[in-house]
């Protein structure tokens, strides 16, 4: 067993590295690497993924393991599990971290199972316990509680970290690159991608955004979601939604915030025509400032927000957005 | 087809929660126990699959005696039989051991085509048990399936749609495979009265901790406890976020008048700038 701490790079569909990777590198360097006495390493798994070392080195990675293979294309779960599992078996790092993204939630626990490790999901803090074991905090019980979890036993300690929980700070090094130490076998990939459709968006990603504007069932149509997008774009915010709005087809699924959808924790969350269900709050209840616009004074969201207007969105939102626009242009 | 569903009982997190005296778990004394909501979607998907292709639906669950209520609910919805791994010691172990135990019982059930389970349990919320079981059984998993497009028992494949950032992906997995279910993939049915009556007579196999062979599991009977967990929960707190609750109301509810609305918008902006300092 080595004392190294690994961070698996979280890649976006456009092939760039997601910010959570740099956040995890920064926090791991601060909280884990010194105490454990090993090196900070990054792992890049994908297809056509060379040349990331400069970017990863900027955030302190001293070593970069790269597995570049066609079999890792399109976020292939089995490919990722095989590659990461094999790398862990070869090198036995003390800790492996990854982003708690849609894909992270899919491959990472399985990779942990592969190497016989316990895994903690969606950490909002990381550190070491008295006897140098990984210790994390995470939300549980529909995000109403925060648990402290401590690893024990001798296996590699594995955890995913929630995006936007730590600050990414530069601390440049020139990493050593170790490529191709795992051979993947096409016969091990049994799940095939038949169709992959994605659209790039100019808006910030929900989980990374400092501000979120979200719409609920009260928007009443896909067409009306333009009010949400307009305010979001004015504020440079990400656009979110409730399940009720997604279910009704007003907006795409990847906008869903909540227990099933994304967990967000922005400085400013504005919820429009959203009642404030437990499941929705499980995804945004830790936002710093919560604003509600709802026409029903009895809506539960008014019991758990900072600011609100009791009013019809179609009356309130246009002048509000207009005034925010003026403010921004000043 | 033989369709398995891994079903768990959980604490109703709609409820207010309190930390127990020990400080490391949630007080369950007055807690209502329910079927894990995501597992309801899994049971529904399994029953719909049976309705289309014929076969049987087998429920597998682990936990103390109270879990039987949840198993009966799944049987009342239309599942055919169940296996209950019964023991109190499982309650505070980790997903790693839970997954291994479930997988070891599934191995005893013979060949099967597909396993459905919820994407996560709403108390612990870690979403590991399903994939752990799949790994243990050496079968592929497809997580967070928004739609099962097709299950073809003859061609031995399942075609599933998943929602990903910016779009969706359709994958084809060979059978047997394990599928994890988010909400909204279907509309779980309610158990009918005749369903509830029938459920009482459906076969339910109890497996006690002494019936389990720990050979090859990689941990001992004694390790199935909090002490044996690889990841231990050592503390839990219920943070109280004080919200400001500054609500702007008009003379009517909801306010409608043009000027009043404009003033409210103005006032909200002022609060966000000067009080919250976020814009
Ligand atoms: C297992 C499970 C998981 C779930 N996961 C999620 C999740 O991840 N995310 C999620 O959001 N939900 C989730 N839900 C669903 C959740 O329980 C609620 O049903 C949902 O959040 C409600 O969405 P809503 O607030 O938009 O709709 P509603 O509850 O219908 O509220 C609409 C609100 O809009 C207001 N309104 C209507 N018209 C106007 C108007 N013109 N102007 C101003 N206000 C107006 C109404 O007063 C009302 O308060 C989940 C449920 C389950 C069972
Ligand atoms: C006081 C206390 C009491 C508890 N009581 C129980 C209990 O009675 N029964 C119990 O199972 N766990 C109980 N737990 C939780 C248990 O310790 C595990 O944490 C839990 O089973 C798995 O957590 P997870 O977050 O990994 O589940 P997830 O991986 O998030 O669950 C994913 C899916 O796996 C399946 N699954 C998970 N656990 C089980 C299970 N036990 N049986 C069948 N399917 C399952 C479900 O279908 C679920 O949708 C208790 C915990 C505490 C602190």
XYZ file of C-alpha atoms and ligand atoms in Angstrom:
715
model
C 0.000 0.000 0.000
C 1.408 3.400 -0.974
C 0.568 6.724 0.685
C -0.482 8.390 -2.557
C -3.735 10.261 -3.021
C -5.418 9.994 -6.419
C -8.033 12.141 -8.077
C -9.786 10.698 -11.131
C -10.367 13.463 -13.679
C -14.030 14.059 -14.427
C -14.414 14.747 -18.130
C -17.237 16.615 -19.750
C -18.862 15.413 -22.923
C -16.809 17.994 -24.877
C -13.621 16.384 -23.579
C -12.624 19.153 -21.166
C -11.952 18.572 -17.480
C -14.736 19.432 -15.062
C -13.918 21.920 -12.294
C -14.644 19.409 -9.520
C -11.383 17.677 -10.503
C -9.342 20.765 -9.634
C -11.360 21.321 -6.471
C -10.611 17.767 -5.347
C -6.882 18.113 -6.177
C -6.657 21.353 -4.193
C -8.502 20.002 -1.166
C -6.634 16.678 -1.223
C -3.325 18.535 -1.255
C -4.394 20.654 1.712
C -6.053 18.013 3.843
C -4.653 14.588 2.930
C -1.310 14.569 1.161
C 0.805 16.068 3.956
C -0.616 13.821 6.643
C -0.279 10.655 4.570
C 3.152 11.577 3.258
C 2.629 10.387 -0.310
C 2.217 12.055 -3.667
C -0.793 13.784 -5.198
C -1.695 12.042 -8.456
C -4.329 12.497 -11.134
C -5.866 9.738 -13.246
C -7.169 10.439 -16.742
C -9.322 7.787 -18.391
C -10.828 8.305 -21.818
C -10.423 8.195 -25.545
C -8.066 10.748 -27.082
C -7.125 12.162 -23.700
C -3.458 13.060 -23.997
C -2.036 16.426 -23.018
C -3.967 17.122 -19.831
C -0.899 17.024 -17.581
C -0.184 20.761 -17.751
C -3.682 21.597 -16.580
C -3.609 18.968 -13.825
C -0.113 19.989 -12.759
C -1.358 23.524 -12.297
C -3.475 22.249 -9.409
C -0.695 20.264 -7.789
C -0.749 16.824 -9.456
C 2.771 15.390 -9.197
C 1.998 12.334 -11.287
C -0.606 11.750 -13.980
C -1.721 8.245 -14.905
C -3.247 8.165 -18.378
C -5.206 5.343 -19.955
C -6.160 6.359 -23.465
C -8.323 3.776 -25.199
C -11.178 3.594 -27.666
C -12.919 1.346 -25.183
C -13.260 4.292 -22.787
C -15.244 6.335 -25.300
C -18.706 7.664 -24.417
C -18.272 7.231 -20.675
C -18.099 3.474 -20.863
C -18.812 2.179 -17.368
C -17.199 -1.223 -17.796
C -14.124 0.302 -19.405
C -13.754 2.774 -16.558
C -14.256 0.128 -13.879
C -11.726 -2.200 -15.518
C -9.152 0.535 -16.073
C -9.445 2.152 -12.643
C -9.737 -1.197 -10.850
C -6.573 -2.468 -12.528
C -4.648 0.758 -11.861
C -5.607 0.609 -8.184
C -4.532 -3.029 -7.936
C -1.169 -2.207 -9.548
C -0.383 0.831 -7.420
C -2.438 0.477 -4.228
C -2.978 4.156 -3.494
C -4.142 5.132 -0.002
C -7.016 7.276 -1.223
C -8.899 7.645 -4.512
C -11.294 10.545 -5.067
C -13.634 11.371 -7.957
C -16.409 13.858 -8.682
C -19.912 12.958 -7.584
C -21.279 13.617 -11.053
C -23.863 11.602 -12.986
C -21.073 9.403 -14.360
C -19.086 9.342 -11.106
C -22.104 7.885 -9.322
C -22.250 5.170 -11.946
C -18.723 3.787 -12.293
C -17.042 4.748 -9.026
C -18.906 2.546 -6.508
C -18.499 -0.364 -8.900
C -14.752 0.241 -9.171
C -14.642 0.238 -5.358
C -16.500 -3.067 -5.287
C -14.026 -4.421 -7.842
C -11.027 -3.769 -5.588
C -12.803 -4.657 -2.331
C -12.859 -1.107 -1.004
C -15.468 0.686 0.986
C -16.683 3.896 -0.581
C -18.203 7.109 0.742
C -20.370 9.013 -1.704
C -20.851 12.745 -2.180
C -18.444 14.115 0.430
C -18.743 17.806 1.280
C -15.602 17.757 3.420
C -12.530 15.520 3.470
C -9.771 15.082 6.035
C -7.873 12.558 8.106
C -8.937 10.978 11.384
C -6.539 10.606 14.329
C -5.083 7.402 12.911
C -4.700 8.778 9.388
C -7.854 7.266 7.923
C -9.994 9.165 5.448
C -12.795 10.996 7.222
C -15.579 12.721 5.330
C -18.848 14.540 5.873
C -21.878 14.037 3.658
C -25.583 14.730 3.533
C -28.078 11.966 4.297
C -31.789 11.596 5.050
C -33.014 13.749 2.144
C -30.199 16.171 2.988
C -31.714 16.944 6.359
C -28.718 15.490 8.201
C -24.945 15.587 7.860
C -23.067 12.385 8.663
C -19.418 11.982 9.561
C -17.933 8.803 8.127
C -14.548 7.296 8.898
C -12.809 4.501 6.995
C -11.191 1.568 8.669
C -9.400 -1.566 7.556
C -6.467 -1.734 5.200
C -7.990 -1.285 1.737
C -7.745 1.774 -0.503
C -10.178 4.402 0.771
C -12.476 5.710 -1.942
C -14.855 8.660 -2.015
C -16.695 10.911 -4.422
C -16.799 14.622 -3.669
C -19.664 16.996 -4.347
C -18.906 19.651 -6.975
C -18.628 23.225 -5.665
C -17.742 22.090 -2.127
C -14.105 23.194 -2.274
C -12.220 26.031 -3.904
C -9.804 25.206 -6.714
C -6.476 26.965 -6.164
C -3.388 26.782 -8.323
C -0.171 25.315 -6.985
C 1.863 24.506 -10.070
C 4.077 21.453 -10.497
C 5.385 19.618 -13.529
C 3.902 16.161 -13.287
C 5.445 12.918 -14.377
C 3.201 11.151 -16.896
C 2.631 7.400 -16.741
C 0.723 6.162 -19.781
C -0.840 2.955 -20.852
C -0.083 0.707 -17.896
C -3.433 -1.070 -18.330
C -4.493 -2.973 -21.451
C -8.247 -3.084 -21.921
C -9.877 -6.027 -23.620
C -12.848 -5.475 -25.966
C -14.296 -8.806 -24.802
C -14.820 -7.293 -21.339
C -17.160 -4.592 -22.621
C -20.665 -6.014 -22.826
C -22.854 -2.899 -22.748
C -23.034 -1.124 -26.111
C -24.005 2.472 -26.793
C -26.684 2.516 -29.518
C -27.381 6.202 -29.509
C -25.833 9.230 -27.830
C -27.380 12.626 -28.207
C -26.106 15.711 -26.482
C -26.400 19.404 -26.981
C -23.875 21.899 -25.695
C -25.272 24.715 -23.625
C -23.839 28.187 -23.056
C -25.189 28.339 -19.523
C -23.026 27.303 -16.572
C -23.466 23.752 -15.315
C -25.951 23.510 -12.475
C -23.570 21.883 -10.021
C -20.834 24.427 -10.665
C -22.912 27.590 -10.743
C -22.721 30.397 -8.179
C -26.305 31.298 -8.986
C -29.284 29.148 -9.944
C -32.691 30.198 -11.273
C -35.201 27.352 -11.184
C -38.766 26.969 -12.412
C -41.575 24.716 -11.250
C -44.868 23.345 -12.456
C -46.412 26.819 -12.194
C -44.540 27.886 -15.334
C -47.259 25.899 -17.118
C -45.504 25.418 -20.472
C -42.192 24.894 -22.241
C -42.714 28.245 -23.909
C -42.954 30.024 -20.568
C -39.618 28.635 -19.450
C -38.145 31.471 -21.496
C -38.800 33.611 -18.409
C -36.497 31.342 -16.416
C -33.775 31.340 -19.086
C -33.957 35.098 -19.486
C -33.447 35.762 -15.776
C -30.763 33.056 -15.574
C -28.824 34.537 -18.491
C -29.116 38.039 -17.075
C -27.618 36.848 -13.791
C -25.082 34.517 -15.390
C -26.890 31.731 -13.560
C -27.576 28.087 -14.331
C -31.191 27.151 -15.074
C -32.865 24.472 -12.979
C -36.289 22.918 -12.547
C -38.433 20.694 -10.371
C -39.407 17.188 -11.271
C -42.958 18.334 -11.868
C -41.729 20.731 -14.551
C -39.449 18.104 -16.118
C -42.211 15.480 -16.043
C -44.578 17.852 -17.764
C -42.024 18.269 -20.546
C -41.388 21.974 -19.923
C -37.630 21.478 -19.849
C -34.989 18.730 -20.190
C -34.238 16.204 -17.462
C -30.718 17.438 -16.818
C -32.209 20.598 -15.316
C -33.854 18.673 -12.470
C -32.658 19.735 -9.037
C -33.422 17.539 -6.047
C -33.116 14.156 -4.453
C -33.113 12.400 -7.816
C -31.662 15.244 -9.814
C -28.698 17.474 -9.158
C -27.518 18.743 -5.799
C -26.693 22.440 -5.951
C -25.385 24.783 -3.324
C -25.108 28.218 -4.936
C -24.775 31.626 -3.286
C -28.126 32.568 -4.732
C -31.031 30.276 -5.605
C -34.217 31.768 -7.031
C -37.174 29.363 -7.155
C -40.101 30.447 -9.282
C -43.518 28.777 -9.043
C -42.037 25.979 -6.949
C -43.967 24.694 -3.927
C -40.892 23.604 -1.937
C -41.163 19.812 -1.603
C -38.810 17.837 0.634
C -37.392 16.136 -2.469
C -36.649 19.419 -4.221
C -35.087 20.890 -1.077
C -32.886 17.798 -0.801
C -31.095 19.217 -3.838
C -30.930 22.928 -3.020
C -31.671 23.362 0.692
C -28.058 24.216 1.501
C -28.010 27.208 -0.871
C -26.715 30.319 0.850
C -29.610 32.578 -0.071
C -32.994 31.213 -1.182
C -35.530 33.426 -2.954
C -39.087 32.356 -3.778
C -41.689 33.775 -6.092
C -45.010 31.988 -5.724
C -48.623 33.053 -5.929
C -49.731 30.898 -3.022
C -48.901 32.498 0.348
C -49.286 29.032 1.945
C -46.659 27.377 -0.297
C -44.174 25.527 1.946
C -41.246 27.291 0.254
C -42.208 30.488 2.099
C -41.415 28.714 5.386
C -37.838 27.999 4.320
C -36.582 30.857 2.165
C -34.765 34.113 2.868
C -36.700 36.434 0.594
C -39.910 36.041 -1.295
C -42.674 37.702 -3.191
C -46.239 36.433 -2.977
C -47.313 37.089 -6.516
C -48.085 35.673 -9.909
C -44.860 34.968 -11.762
C -46.255 36.394 -14.964
C -46.819 39.720 -13.174
C -43.699 39.765 -11.029
C -40.977 38.257 -13.150
C -40.914 40.597 -16.171
C -40.376 43.798 -14.136
C -37.951 41.974 -11.847
C -35.849 40.687 -14.756
C -36.005 44.119 -16.369
C -34.629 45.774 -13.241
C -31.903 43.161 -12.855
C -30.926 43.828 -16.477
C -30.619 47.540 -15.786
C -28.503 46.791 -12.760
C -26.202 44.483 -14.671
C -25.709 46.971 -17.500
C -24.781 49.749 -15.063
C -38.611 -14.608 -17.514
C -37.273 -14.568 -14.028
C -37.204 -11.010 -12.734
C -35.673 -10.079 -9.385
C -36.236 -6.885 -7.437
C -34.047 -5.779 -4.549
C -36.312 -3.874 -2.214
C -35.477 -2.049 0.988
C -37.425 -0.531 3.811
C -36.479 2.942 4.844
C -37.297 5.769 7.185
C -39.811 8.227 5.837
C -37.607 11.256 5.328
C -40.592 13.502 4.680
C -40.735 13.394 8.462
C -38.778 15.551 10.842
C -35.644 13.755 11.944
C -33.780 13.732 15.220
C -30.366 12.507 16.242
C -30.365 9.511 18.608
C -28.828 9.579 22.073
C -25.636 7.939 20.771
C -25.113 10.834 18.378
C -24.227 8.642 15.421
C -27.601 7.699 13.984
C -31.093 8.996 13.484
C -33.672 8.294 16.182
C -36.075 5.769 14.713
C -38.353 5.340 17.744
C -41.359 7.166 16.262
C -40.275 6.789 12.677
C -42.621 5.552 10.043
C -41.079 2.792 7.916
C -41.939 2.752 4.247
C -40.857 1.010 1.083
C -37.910 2.953 -0.303
C -39.679 5.208 -2.870
C -37.171 4.429 -5.628
C -37.779 0.722 -5.091
C -41.477 1.278 -5.810
C -40.454 2.228 -9.337
C -38.285 -0.899 -9.501
C -41.174 -3.153 -8.407
C -43.507 -1.492 -10.914
C -41.009 -1.918 -13.745
C -40.578 -5.587 -12.831
C -44.329 -6.225 -12.816
C -44.752 -4.449 -16.163
C -41.948 -6.582 -17.579
C -43.702 -9.715 -16.348
C -47.002 -8.545 -17.812
C -45.335 -8.172 -21.198
C -43.167 -11.273 -21.237
C -44.623 -13.661 -18.687
C -42.589 -15.223 -15.928
C -42.202 -14.418 -12.259
C -41.096 -11.567 -10.035
C -39.047 -12.418 -6.939
C -38.441 -9.848 -4.190
C -35.172 -9.919 -2.243
C -34.838 -7.862 0.911
C -32.641 -7.646 3.961
C -33.324 -6.245 7.427
C -35.127 -6.965 10.699
C -38.642 -8.455 11.060
C -40.406 -5.155 10.254
C -39.127 -5.412 6.659
C -41.808 -8.069 6.029
C -44.434 -5.283 5.786
C -42.551 -3.825 2.845
C -42.112 -7.236 1.238
C -45.870 -7.876 1.544
C -46.513 -4.529 -0.104
C -44.384 -5.580 -3.090
C -46.210 -8.924 -3.226
C -49.536 -7.085 -3.069
C -48.476 -4.936 -6.009
C -48.052 -8.143 -7.992
C -44.720 -9.802 -7.246
C -44.891 -13.591 -6.888
C -42.557 -14.606 -4.107
C -39.904 -13.215 -1.801
C -36.697 -13.952 0.039
C -36.159 -12.133 3.317
C -32.672 -12.125 4.812
C -33.718 -11.597 8.384
C -31.508 -10.140 11.081
C -31.077 -7.115 13.305
C -27.317 -7.097 12.939
C -27.576 -5.901 9.333
C -29.101 -2.607 10.281
C -25.928 -0.720 10.893
C -23.475 -2.355 8.561
C -22.256 -0.752 5.360
C -23.452 -1.106 1.767
C -20.439 -3.280 0.983
C -21.600 -6.069 3.304
C -25.273 -5.559 2.415
C -24.474 -5.969 -1.284
C -22.415 -9.091 -0.705
C -25.106 -10.709 1.424
C -27.849 -9.939 -1.085
C -25.714 -11.273 -3.942
C -24.942 -14.471 -2.083
C -28.666 -15.197 -1.612
C -29.407 -14.316 -5.235
C -26.838 -16.900 -6.323
C -28.954 -19.545 -4.604
C -32.037 -18.626 -6.651
C -30.686 -20.093 -9.881
C -30.743 -18.463 -13.313
C -32.516 -15.136 -13.727
C -32.878 -12.578 -16.529
C -32.906 -9.151 -14.974
C -32.658 -7.420 -11.589
C -34.320 -4.094 -10.845
C -33.529 -1.927 -7.837
C -33.855 1.691 -6.744
C -31.144 4.208 -7.629
C -30.536 4.829 -3.922
C -32.121 4.484 -0.540
C -33.516 7.771 0.769
C -32.016 7.533 4.265
C -28.364 6.722 3.610
C -28.534 7.955 0.019
C -25.315 6.469 -1.197
C -26.534 4.472 -4.176
C -24.026 1.647 -3.907
C -25.908 -1.518 -3.090
C -27.209 -2.133 -6.603
C -23.868 -1.859 -8.360
C -22.200 -3.816 -5.569
C -24.630 -6.689 -6.161
C -24.023 -6.553 -9.922
C -20.249 -6.641 -9.415
C -20.561 -9.531 -7.003
C -22.690 -11.469 -9.508
C -20.381 -10.567 -12.380
C -23.167 -9.047 -14.477
C -23.325 -5.576 -16.077
C -25.410 -2.788 -14.607
C -27.149 0.163 -16.186
C -27.826 2.899 -13.670
C -30.413 5.659 -13.612
C -32.516 4.249 -16.406
C -35.244 6.709 -17.359
C -36.915 4.281 -19.746
C -36.634 0.589 -20.452
C -37.031 0.642 -24.213
C -37.096 -3.097 -24.704
C -36.306 -6.293 -22.888
C -35.880 -9.228 -25.192
C -35.612 -12.542 -23.386
C -34.955 -14.517 -26.574
C -32.188 -12.281 -27.856
C -31.073 -11.948 -24.227
C -30.730 -8.182 -24.209
C -32.134 -5.066 -22.587
C -32.235 -1.695 -24.305
C -32.376 1.220 -21.878
C -32.400 4.974 -22.094
C -30.455 7.067 -19.578
C -30.496 10.825 -19.153
C -27.061 12.403 -19.050
C -25.822 15.981 -18.940
C -26.928 17.729 -22.075
C -28.892 14.840 -23.512
C -29.499 11.137 -23.365
C -27.890 7.849 -24.224
C -29.447 4.555 -25.291
C -27.510 1.436 -24.365
C -27.914 -2.253 -24.993
C -26.927 -4.609 -22.197
C -26.833 -8.392 -22.409
C -29.070 -10.323 -20.006
C -28.786 -10.970 -17.174
C -28.132 -7.395 -16.085
C -29.046 -5.098 -13.215
C -30.996 -1.893 -13.763
C -31.222 0.910 -11.203
C -34.366 3.005 -11.210
C -34.849 6.721 -10.589
C -38.309 8.153 -9.970
C -40.625 9.056 -12.821
C -39.664 6.091 -15.024
C -43.197 4.743 -14.510
C -46.211 5.205 -12.220
C -46.037 2.704 -9.377
C -49.415 1.056 -8.854
C -51.221 0.881 -5.559
C -51.824 -2.509 -4.070
C -55.465 -3.475 -4.593
C -57.515 -5.055 -1.824
C -57.545 -8.480 -3.534
C -53.813 -7.991 -4.110
C -53.277 -7.452 -0.402
C -55.328 -10.565 0.435
C -53.385 -12.673 -2.075
C -50.041 -11.344 -0.855
C -50.595 -12.989 2.510
C -50.483 -16.406 0.879
C -47.564 -15.846 -1.474
C -44.370 -17.736 -0.619
C -41.894 -15.857 1.554
C -38.622 -17.589 2.394
C -36.907 -16.462 5.572
C -33.123 -16.695 5.666
C -31.565 -16.240 9.098
C -28.030 -15.119 9.712
C -27.153 -18.680 10.722
C -28.351 -19.938 7.323
C -25.796 -17.792 5.538
C -22.524 -19.303 4.494
C -19.842 -16.719 5.093
C -17.245 -18.728 3.184
C -16.042 -16.665 0.290
C -17.811 -13.488 1.358
C -14.577 -11.989 2.592
C -15.961 -11.113 6.013
C -17.302 -13.026 8.975
C -20.682 -13.213 10.633
C -19.254 -11.071 13.411
C -18.215 -8.442 10.889
C -21.846 -7.883 9.858
C -22.231 -5.036 12.263
C -21.188 -1.485 12.661
C -17.795 -2.646 13.888
C -17.219 -4.646 10.731
C -18.121 -1.858 8.341
C -15.380 -0.512 6.087
C -16.925 2.915 6.281
C -18.326 3.761 9.702
C -20.746 6.548 10.458
C -19.334 8.082 13.615
C -21.559 11.101 13.956
C -24.678 12.705 12.577
C -26.078 16.168 13.034
C -29.176 17.896 11.844
C -28.018 21.360 10.813
C -30.450 24.161 11.472
C -30.240 26.775 8.778
C -31.890 29.973 9.962
C -33.702 31.507 7.027
C -34.599 35.196 6.999
C -38.222 34.719 5.901
C -38.581 38.259 4.566
C -41.681 37.872 2.421
C -43.034 40.758 0.396
C -46.798 40.728 0.157
C -49.233 43.002 -1.594
C -52.624 44.237 -0.488
C -54.126 41.288 -2.347
C -52.795 37.776 -2.472
C -51.342 37.244 -4.947
C -50.612 40.851 -5.704
C -51.770 41.944 -9.105
C -51.657 45.682 -9.366
C -49.021 47.071 -11.686
C -47.444 49.581 -9.366
C -47.443 47.294 -6.366
C -45.723 44.589 -8.384
C -43.086 46.993 -9.667
C -42.392 48.156 -6.132
C -42.105 44.572 -4.923
C -39.568 43.794 -7.643
C -37.646 46.922 -6.638
C -37.752 45.950 -2.974
C -36.551 42.410 -3.654
C -33.594 43.728 -5.644
C -32.747 46.082 -2.797
C -32.806 43.192 -0.321
C -30.599 41.067 -2.555
C -28.116 43.912 -2.962
C -28.024 45.429 0.483
C -29.219 42.761 2.887
C -27.900 39.588 1.240
C -25.233 41.239 -0.929
C -25.557 38.577 -3.621
C -26.156 40.724 -6.693
C -38.731 9.394 -4.912
C -39.022 10.803 -5.326
C -37.988 11.585 -5.807
C -38.231 12.906 -6.188
N -37.183 13.652 -6.650
C -37.394 14.944 -6.971
C -36.322 15.781 -7.431
O -35.172 15.341 -7.598
N -36.596 17.082 -7.683
C -37.841 17.618 -7.535
O -38.008 18.819 -7.782
N -38.867 16.855 -7.152
C -38.686 15.530 -6.870
N -39.752 14.770 -6.492
C -41.128 15.341 -6.612
C -41.559 16.230 -5.473
O -42.152 15.415 -4.489
C -42.593 17.302 -5.922
O -43.669 16.658 -6.525
C -42.039 18.339 -6.896
O -40.821 18.864 -6.412
C -43.039 19.470 -7.062
O -42.631 20.363 -8.068
P -43.243 21.845 -8.131
O -42.912 22.571 -6.895
O -42.802 22.427 -9.418
O -44.791 21.566 -8.308
P -46.004 21.856 -7.337
O -45.804 21.213 -6.036
O -47.218 21.539 -8.104
O -45.926 23.409 -7.083
C -46.165 24.363 -8.070
C -46.185 25.718 -7.372
O -46.308 26.768 -8.329
C -47.137 27.769 -7.816
N -47.687 28.503 -8.955
C -48.548 28.027 -9.897
N -48.776 28.977 -10.827
C -48.071 30.068 -10.456
C -47.902 31.356 -10.992
N -48.531 31.741 -12.114
N -47.117 32.242 -10.346
C -46.486 31.896 -9.200
N -46.610 30.674 -8.641
C -47.387 29.773 -9.273
C -48.156 27.051 -6.989
O -48.685 27.913 -5.995
C -47.346 25.906 -6.387
O -46.814 26.248 -5.127
C -39.538 13.443 -6.101
C -40.563 12.658 -5.614
C -40.320 11.345 -5.221
C -41.446 10.527 -4.700
C -30.568 2.852 12.807
C -30.416 2.265 11.437
C -31.323 1.334 11.015
C -31.198 0.782 9.750
N -32.101 -0.154 9.400
C -31.965 -0.746 8.214
C -32.862 -1.785 7.843
O -33.754 -2.156 8.563
N -32.698 -2.373 6.652
C -31.720 -1.953 5.826
O -31.613 -2.516 4.765
N -30.867 -0.993 6.097
C -30.957 -0.362 7.295
N -30.078 0.631 7.598
C -29.119 1.094 6.561
C -28.003 0.120 6.258
O -27.045 0.238 7.227
C -27.332 0.406 4.916
O -26.752 1.660 5.006
C -28.274 0.413 3.752
O -28.917 -0.788 3.658
C -27.565 0.621 2.439
O -27.300 1.950 2.298
P -26.938 2.588 0.893
O -26.960 4.047 1.083
O -25.720 2.024 0.345
O -28.099 2.114 -0.031
P -28.216 2.465 -1.566
O -27.043 1.873 -2.204
O -28.401 3.936 -1.657
O -29.468 1.706 -1.969
C -29.665 1.424 -3.344
C -30.678 0.363 -3.520
O -30.148 -0.801 -2.976
C -31.167 -1.535 -2.380
N -30.908 -1.739 -0.986
C -30.184 -0.987 -0.120
N -30.223 -1.536 1.085
C -30.980 -2.629 0.980
C -31.434 -3.604 1.854
N -31.089 -3.554 3.133
N -32.232 -4.601 1.407
C -32.576 -4.653 0.120
N -32.203 -3.742 -0.756
C -31.417 -2.753 -0.341
C -32.428 -0.771 -2.507
O -33.149 -1.286 -3.534
C -31.977 0.624 -2.803
O -32.879 1.302 -3.613
C -30.161 1.196 8.861
C -29.256 2.151 9.285
C -29.374 2.681 10.556
C -28.370 3.710 10.987
